[in-house]
Amino acid sequence: MTSSKNDKNTRTTGRPTLNEVARLAGVSPITASRALRGISSVAIELAEKVRVAAADLNYVVNPAARALASAQSHSVVVLVPSLSNLLFIDTLEAIHAVLRPKGFEVLIGNFHYSRDEEENLLRNYMAYQPRGLLLTGFDRSESSRRMIETSNVPCVYMMELDAAEGLNCVGFSQLKAGETAARHLISRGRRRLAYIGAQLDQRTLLRGEGYRRALQEAGLYNPDLEVLTPRPSSVGLGGELFLQLLASHPQVDAIFFGNDDLAQGALLEAARTGIKIPEQIAVLGFNDLPSSEFMVPRLSSIRTPREAIGRRAAEQMLTLMAGNKVANPVQDMGFELMVRESS
Amino acid sequence: MTSSKNDKNTRTTGRPTLNEVARLAGVSPITASRALRGISSVAIELAEKVRVAAADLNYVVNPAARALASAQSHSVVVLVPSLSNLLFIDTLEAIHAVLRPKGFEVLIGNFHYSRDEEENLLRNYMAYQPRGLLLTGFDRSESSRRMIETSNVPCVYMMELDAAEGLNCVGFSQLKAGETAARHLISRGRRRLAYIGAQLDQRTLLRGEGYRRALQEAGLYNPDLEVLTPRPSSVGLGGELFLQLLASHPQVDAIFFGNDDLAQGALLEAARTGIKIPEQIAVLGFNDLPSSEFMVPRLSSIRTPREAIGRRAAEQMLTLMAGNKVANPVQDMGFELMVRESS
DNA sequence: GCACGCCAGGACAGCGCTACCTTAGTGACT
DNA sequence: AGTCACTAAGGTAGCGCTGTCCTGGCGTGC
């Protein structure tokens, strides 16, 4: 019953500590710490000794202790609006691929296209004292914005571009993408062009805006042919809206869809109901999902650099976290029009 | 230059601490800690006072300090083999939905169907002293297995069932699902049944095994009609394998696909090449992705309870983390045959 | 040859929280 | 009335690491 000093204290984790590594290497704990963090002021032989000792003991740092002592974590928070289509998965994977090898932990938050949910996630994750913030777009609540600003945590915005002073962003011009879509369809001789968008996030709206502008320029704009719904984008919804639009406006001869899944749904309903694509209606999608090129007919789409955006954003974040200024804070990763059979 | 005691120490986070909350509430720090953790031994009025003080100061716990002091984190690690199809997204979302409100942080690892990668992720994430492990299936490297066992971290296995002693698992019988698929196609009068599977993960193999058994039972098994490839499942691959199988075995009259995306690809190629589905060939998919019911023809599939598995697994995990035994460690969540036009 | 600056390495303290033990106060039972 | 169990609250110490001094030894320049 008498608890002696040698009792195994249950509060410890049982794993080797930096102290033990240091003892084994014959150096002080702080030197071991510096050696393992790759701080250059440690002699090469000493650092090597420490590394060997750490390997021997199978030592892994305790991230909690490190975070507490240094008042900063090694985690980076990524907030995306959705995981239900593959768009953001590619981006997330790329971010992981860049940050994980550098020892950063990636915390993913899905805010389901909801400003409130984003704000909540932000508030929650701020507790972890993240080293960086990777956010999607610029559309968010005022308090989210304030939280980001006052936190002083470096932040990179993905998917959209914004020339605002001091913002780091990696994306492409959604507006130009919409324009490109319109010009392509017009160049195919189409004159009664529609736009079908769902979700109504900032980017969908911007694409619609670009599309509209190009149509207005060409004198072809007809507000009746703009179908927008806040419902989440899906194959089923695409088919539904497609049939709906055709029922009310049978003269439509081209449709730009704000998302490939919508366009795929339209192609499927067209096949089901015998509507000829592209003869009767040209169809253009957006994002170029992997399955789009296998549709019947093969879906034309605008390919977006999702993987590249994630990679570049993560690289910018590394620069920022190292305390450096990013040379080129606004990175336009472009997009590519993939012309296939449907247009 | 003289640094007085009142200098803002840069090592602090600048955020309010539990001490300040306690002072404001007029209690000791430890009482504040207990109150905020909902430990019952704190008087209700005191707890309320603490809660008010915390809200006033906008206090959020420092997870690093908490993890360090208690030698355990609040994070749960989830390892999934893929994020590139929607399968695991539903499960992940459900897990999040259960664990986040309880204050747990969910760390997601994607091991891309690679045992080595899973082992690496496991090793890495173990450093965070996770409170729980949610893993996919039972197929993993010996060292992964050892790591899990020696870590003593509670673990729930998802997607498959296993009656092994002491394992907590939530899933459904992949074997029975394969059998159900075969019986359904046979009941449709088909006699030359093929199986097309990709990825060759344990679950795909088990489904194939169930399918094979049912065919053998019916005296219809033909090993030539089993197409297996380690390539990752995708719509494009499905179309490719479908055409390949038909070229070598034109007499096939039904195909069970190990995954809906494969089946979708087959339907699309069938449409492209004029093969009549289901007249010439009945097609059955697996997983019932949201888009499957909109295919032309509408794809029959086996609906898997992905969301329910995630939810239930997370609930089991909560029980385990609370230190309790799970009443029913093996949870069969079943599956549902969705008969549509393609079969 | 001496003062100076510089650098590798170490001592020390503390990050914010919670486990453990102790104490004061309450009621129940003999 | 006195003892005992029990509960609520606090004191103390320390989780494992790193920031901030500080020391001692070396090289450099006049």
Coordinates of N, CA, C and O in Angstrom, one line a residue, chain A residues 7 96 196 266 277 310:
Chain A
D7 N 7.3 3.5 -7.9 CA 6.0 3.0 -8.5 C 5.8 3.6 -9.9 O 6.1 4.7 -10.2
H96 N -2.6 16.8 -48.3 CA -2.0 15.7 -47.4 C -0.6 15.4 -47.9 O 0.4 15.3 -47.1
I196 N -27.5 26.0 -66.0 CA -28.2 25.3 -64.9 C -27.1 25.1 -63.8 O -26.1 24.5 -64.0
A266 N -28.2 15.1 -66.9 CA -29.0 15.5 -68.1 C -28.7 14.6 -69.3 O -29.7 14.2 -70.0
I277 N -28.3 14.4 -78.2 CA -27.2 15.2 -77.7 C -26.0 14.9 -78.6 O -25.7 13.7 -78.7
G310 N -4.5 22.2 -54.7 CA -4.2 21.7 -53.3 C -2.7 21.7 -53.1 O -2.2 22.1 -52.0

